[in-house]
Amino acid sequence: MLIRYVKSHSGSILDANGYDGYGKCVEVPALLRNGEYKYDRYGGVINAFECRSCQKVKLVGFTEYSFDDGKHWIKVDNNHYLIGVRRLGEFYVVLFNGKPRALPYQPKEDKRYYNNVHFIHSGRL
């Protein structure tokens, strides 16, 4: 299985073991609750039955995946994340019945402060 990952308009095609075309490991982001990203090494794919006790994460930045060595690509929609796990300091994409599962999310936007002023007390507007 191949999976396409894009970071800052430069993409990589990663294999099922977590390596790109040059044999190097890539760091991928997981979405935190506050909307920030936590980067860690990508370990590849893992079956859902092997990772029941692992910490679940939301992996973002993946755009497409292929089961037949890149002949046919299945697109992951925008603002969707892949279900993954964190195991031994690496992120893995979880396969459910042989396929990754993508779910939608609403990206959090940064707070905008006008005229470089923000209030100390939350009661004031």
Coordinates of N, CA and C in Angstrom, one line a residue:
M1 N 0.8 -1.2 0.0 CA 0.0 0.0 0.0 C 0.9 1.2 0.0
L2 N 0.6 2.2 -0.9 CA 1.2 3.5 -0.9 C 0.3 4.5 -0.4
I3 N 0.9 5.6 0.2 CA 0.0 6.7 0.7 C 0.8 8.0 0.3
R4 N 0.0 9.0 -0.1 CA 0.6 10.2 -0.5 C 0.4 11.3 0.6
Y5 N 1.5 11.9 1.0 CA 1.5 12.9 2.1 C 2.1 14.2 1.6
V6 N 1.4 15.3 1.9 CA 1.8 16.6 1.4 C 2.0 17.5 2.6
K7 N 3.2 18.2 2.6 CA 3.6 19.2 3.6 C 4.1 20.4 2.9
S8 N 3.5 21.5 3.0 CA 3.9 22.8 2.4 C 4.1 22.7 0.9
H9 N 3.2 22.1 0.2 CA 3.2 22.0 -1.2 C 4.2 21.1 -1.8
S10 N 4.9 20.3 -1.0 CA 5.9 19.3 -1.5 C 5.4 18.0 -1.0
G11 N 5.2 17.1 -1.9 CA 4.6 15.8 -1.5 C 5.6 14.7 -1.5
S12 N 5.2 13.6 -0.8 CA 6.0 12.4 -0.7 C 5.1 11.2 -0.8
I13 N 5.6 10.2 -1.4 CA 4.8 8.9 -1.5 C 5.5 8.0 -0.5
L14 N 4.7 7.5 0.4 CA 5.2 6.7 1.5 C 4.7 5.2 1.3
D15 N 5.6 4.3 1.7 CA 5.2 2.9 1.5 C 4.5 2.4 2.8
A16 N 4.2 1.1 2.9 CA 3.5 0.6 4.1 C 4.4 0.4 5.3
N17 N 5.7 0.6 5.1 CA 6.7 0.5 6.2 C 7.1 1.9 6.7
G18 N 6.6 2.9 6.1 CA 6.9 4.3 6.5 C 8.0 5.0 5.9
Y19 N 8.5 4.5 4.8 CA 9.7 5.1 4.1 C 9.2 5.8 2.8
D20 N 9.9 6.9 2.4 CA 9.6 7.5 1.2 C 10.4 6.8 0.1
G21 N 10.4 7.4 -1.1 CA 11.1 6.8 -2.3 C 12.6 6.8 -2.1
Y22 N 13.2 7.6 -1.2 CA 14.6 7.6 -1.0 C 15.1 6.7 0.2
G23 N 14.1 6.0 0.8 CA 14.4 5.2 2.0 C 14.6 5.9 3.3
K24 N 14.0 7.2 3.3 CA 14.1 8.0 4.5 C 12.8 8.0 5.3
C25 N 12.9 8.2 6.5 CA 11.7 8.3 7.4 C 11.1 9.8 7.3
V26 N 9.8 9.9 7.4 CA 9.2 11.2 7.3 C 8.4 11.5 8.6
E27 N 8.4 12.8 9.0 CA 7.6 13.1 10.2 C 6.3 13.7 9.7
V28 N 5.2 13.2 10.3 CA 3.9 13.6 9.9 C 3.2 14.2 11.1
P29 N 2.2 15.1 10.8 CA 1.5 15.7 12.0 C 0.2 15.0 12.4
A30 N 0.0 15.1 13.7 CA -1.2 14.6 14.3 C -2.0 15.8 14.9
L31 N -3.3 15.8 14.7 CA -4.1 17.0 15.2 C -4.3 16.9 16.7
L32 N -4.0 17.9 17.4 CA -4.3 18.0 18.8 C -5.6 18.6 19.1
R33 N -6.1 18.6 20.3 CA -7.4 19.1 20.6 C -7.5 20.6 20.5
N34 N -6.4 21.3 20.7 CA -6.4 22.8 20.6 C -6.2 23.3 19.2
G35 N -6.1 22.4 18.2 CA -5.9 22.8 16.8 C -4.5 22.8 16.3
E36 N -3.5 22.6 17.2 CA -2.1 22.6 16.8 C -1.7 21.2 16.3
Y37 N -0.5 21.1 15.8 CA 0.0 19.8 15.2 C 1.1 19.3 16.1
K38 N 1.2 18.0 16.3 CA 2.3 17.3 16.9 C 3.0 16.5 15.9
Y39 N 4.2 16.7 15.6 CA 5.0 16.0 14.5 C 5.7 14.8 15.2
D40 N 5.7 13.7 14.5 CA 6.4 12.5 15.0 C 6.7 11.6 13.7
R41 N 7.5 10.7 13.9 CA 7.9 9.8 12.8 C 6.8 8.9 12.3
Y42 N 6.6 8.7 11.0 CA 5.6 7.9 10.4 C 6.1 6.5 10.4
G43 N 5.4 5.5 11.0 CA 5.8 4.2 11.0 C 5.2 3.2 10.0
G44 N 4.2 3.7 9.3 CA 3.6 2.9 8.2 C 2.1 2.6 8.6
V45 N 1.6 1.4 8.2 CA 0.2 1.1 8.4 C 0.2 -0.1 9.4
I46 N -0.9 -0.2 10.1 CA -1.1 -1.3 11.1 C -2.6 -1.7 11.1
N47 N -2.8 -3.0 11.3 CA -4.1 -3.6 11.3 C -4.9 -3.1 12.6
A48 N -6.2 -2.9 12.5 CA -6.9 -2.4 13.6 C -6.9 -3.4 14.8
F49 N -6.8 -4.7 14.6 CA -6.8 -5.7 15.7 C -5.5 -5.7 16.5
E50 N -4.4 -5.1 15.9 CA -3.1 -5.1 16.5 C -2.9 -3.9 17.5
C51 N -3.8 -3.0 17.4 CA -3.5 -1.7 18.1 C -4.7 -1.3 19.0
R52 N -5.4 -2.2 19.6 CA -6.6 -1.8 20.4 C -6.2 -1.0 21.7
S53 N -5.0 -1.3 22.2 CA -4.6 -0.6 23.5 C -3.7 0.6 23.2
C54 N -3.5 1.0 22.0 CA -2.6 2.1 21.6 C -3.4 3.4 21.7
Q55 N -2.7 4.5 21.8 CA -3.3 5.9 21.8 C -3.8 6.2 20.4
K56 N -5.0 6.6 20.3 CA -5.6 7.0 19.0 C -5.2 8.5 18.7
V57 N -4.9 8.7 17.4 CA -4.5 10.1 16.9 C -5.3 10.4 15.6
K58 N -5.3 11.7 15.3 CA -5.9 12.1 14.0 C -4.8 12.6 13.1
L59 N -4.5 11.8 12.1 CA -3.4 12.1 11.2 C -3.9 13.0 10.0
V60 N -3.2 14.1 9.8 CA -3.6 15.1 8.8 C -2.5 15.2 7.8
G61 N -2.8 15.7 6.6 CA -1.8 15.9 5.6 C -1.8 14.8 4.5
F62 N -2.5 13.8 4.7 CA -2.6 12.7 3.7 C -3.6 13.0 2.7
T63 N -3.3 12.9 1.4 CA -4.2 13.3 0.4 C -4.8 12.1 -0.4
E64 N -4.0 11.0 -0.6 CA -4.4 9.9 -1.5 C -3.8 8.6 -1.0
Y65 N -4.4 7.5 -1.3 CA -3.7 6.2 -1.0 C -4.0 5.2 -2.2
S66 N -3.2 4.2 -2.3 CA -3.3 3.3 -3.4 C -3.0 1.9 -2.9
F67 N -3.7 0.9 -3.4 CA -3.5 -0.5 -3.0 C -2.7 -1.3 -4.1
D68 N -2.6 -0.7 -5.3 CA -2.0 -1.4 -6.4 C -0.7 -0.7 -6.9
D69 N 0.1 -0.3 -6.0 CA 1.4 0.3 -6.3 C 1.3 1.6 -7.2
G70 N 0.3 2.4 -6.9 CA 0.2 3.7 -7.6 C -0.5 3.7 -8.9
K71 N -1.2 2.6 -9.3 CA -1.9 2.6 -10.6 C -3.2 3.3 -10.4
H72 N -3.9 3.1 -9.3 CA -5.2 3.7 -9.1 C -5.1 4.4 -7.7
W73 N -5.4 5.7 -7.6 CA -5.3 6.4 -6.4 C -6.7 6.7 -5.9
I74 N -6.9 6.6 -4.6 CA -8.2 6.9 -3.9 C -8.0 8.2 -3.1
K75 N -8.7 9.2 -3.4 CA -8.5 10.5 -2.8 C -9.1 10.6 -1.4
V76 N -8.4 11.3 -0.6 CA -8.9 11.7 0.8 C -9.4 13.1 0.6
D77 N -10.6 13.4 1.0 CA -11.2 14.7 0.8 C -10.5 15.8 1.7
N78 N -10.6 17.0 1.3 CA -10.1 18.1 2.1 C -10.7 18.2 3.5
N79 N -10.0 18.7 4.5 CA -10.5 18.8 5.9 C -10.9 17.4 6.4
H80 N -10.2 16.4 6.0 CA -10.5 15.0 6.6 C -9.2 14.5 7.2
Y81 N -9.3 13.7 8.2 CA -8.1 13.1 8.8 C -8.2 11.6 8.7
L82 N -7.1 11.0 8.8 CA -7.1 9.5 8.8 C -6.9 9.1 10.3
I83 N -7.6 8.0 10.7 CA -7.5 7.5 12.0 C -6.2 6.8 12.1
G84 N -5.4 7.1 13.2 CA -4.1 6.5 13.4 C -3.9 6.2 14.8
V85 N -2.8 5.6 15.1 CA -2.4 5.4 16.5 C -0.9 5.8 16.7
R86 N -0.6 6.0 18.0 CA 0.8 6.3 18.4 C 1.3 5.1 19.1
R87 N 2.4 4.5 18.6 CA 2.9 3.3 19.2 C 4.4 3.4 19.1
L88 N 5.1 3.2 20.3 CA 6.5 3.3 20.4 C 7.1 4.6 19.8
G89 N 6.4 5.7 20.0 CA 7.0 7.0 19.5 C 6.8 7.2 18.0
E90 N 6.0 6.4 17.3 CA 5.7 6.6 15.9 C 4.2 6.6 15.7
F91 N 3.8 7.3 14.6 CA 2.4 7.3 14.1 C 2.2 6.3 13.1
Y92 N 1.1 5.6 13.2 CA 0.7 4.5 12.2 C -0.7 4.8 11.7
V93 N -1.0 4.6 10.4 CA -2.3 4.7 9.9 C -3.0 3.3 10.2
V94 N -4.2 3.4 10.7 CA -4.9 2.2 11.1 C -5.8 1.7 9.9
L95 N -5.7 0.4 9.6 CA -6.4 -0.2 8.5 C -7.6 -0.9 9.1
F96 N -8.8 -0.6 8.6 CA -10.1 -1.3 9.0 C -10.5 -2.1 7.8
N97 N -10.5 -3.4 7.9 CA -10.8 -4.3 6.8 C -9.9 -4.0 5.6
G98 N -8.7 -3.6 5.8 CA -7.7 -3.4 4.8 C -7.7 -2.0 4.2
K99 N -8.6 -1.1 4.7 CA -8.6 0.3 4.2 C -8.5 1.3 5.3
P100 N -7.8 2.4 5.0 CA -7.8 3.5 6.1 C -9.2 4.2 6.1
R101 N -9.5 4.7 7.3 CA -10.8 5.4 7.5 C -10.5 6.9 7.7
A102 N -11.2 7.7 6.8 CA -11.1 9.1 6.9 C -12.4 9.7 7.5
L103 N -12.2 10.7 8.4 CA -13.3 11.4 9.0 C -13.2 12.9 8.8
P104 N -14.3 13.6 8.7 CA -14.2 15.1 8.6 C -13.8 15.8 9.9
Y105 N -13.2 16.9 9.8 CA -12.9 17.7 11.0 C -13.0 19.2 10.5
Q106 N -13.3 20.0 11.5 CA -13.4 21.5 11.3 C -12.1 22.1 11.8
P107 N -11.3 22.7 10.9 CA -10.1 23.3 11.3 C -10.3 24.5 12.2
K108 N -9.6 24.6 13.3 CA -9.7 25.8 14.2 C -8.9 26.9 13.6
E109 N -9.5 28.1 13.6 CA -8.8 29.3 13.1 C -8.1 30.0 14.3
D110 N -7.1 30.8 14.0 CA -6.4 31.6 15.0 C -7.3 32.7 15.4
K111 N -7.1 33.2 16.7 CA -7.8 34.3 17.1 C -7.2 35.6 16.5
R112 N -8.1 36.4 16.1 CA -7.7 37.7 15.4 C -7.8 38.8 16.4
Y113 N -6.7 39.5 16.7 CA -6.7 40.7 17.5 C -6.6 41.9 16.6
Y114 N -7.4 42.9 16.9 CA -7.5 44.1 16.1 C -6.6 45.1 16.7
N115 N -5.8 45.8 15.9 CA -4.9 46.8 16.3 C -3.9 46.3 17.3
N116 N -3.5 45.1 17.2 CA -2.6 44.4 18.1 C -3.0 44.5 19.6
V117 N -4.2 44.6 19.9 CA -4.7 44.7 21.3 C -5.6 43.5 21.6
H118 N -5.3 42.9 22.7 CA -6.1 41.8 23.2 C -6.3 42.0 24.7
F119 N -7.5 41.7 25.2 CA -7.9 42.0 26.5 C -7.4 40.9 27.5
I120 N -7.0 41.4 28.7 CA -6.5 40.5 29.7 C -7.7 39.7 30.3
H121 N -8.8 40.4 30.6 CA -9.9 39.8 31.2 C -10.9 39.3 30.1
S122 N -11.4 38.1 30.3 CA -12.3 37.6 29.2 C -13.7 38.2 29.3
G123 N -14.0 38.9 30.4 CA -15.4 39.5 30.5 C -15.5 40.7 29.6
R124 N -14.5 41.3 29.3 CA -14.5 42.6 28.4 C -14.5 42.2 27.0
L125 N -15.2 43.0 26.2 CA -15.1 42.7 24.7 C -14.6 44.0 24.0

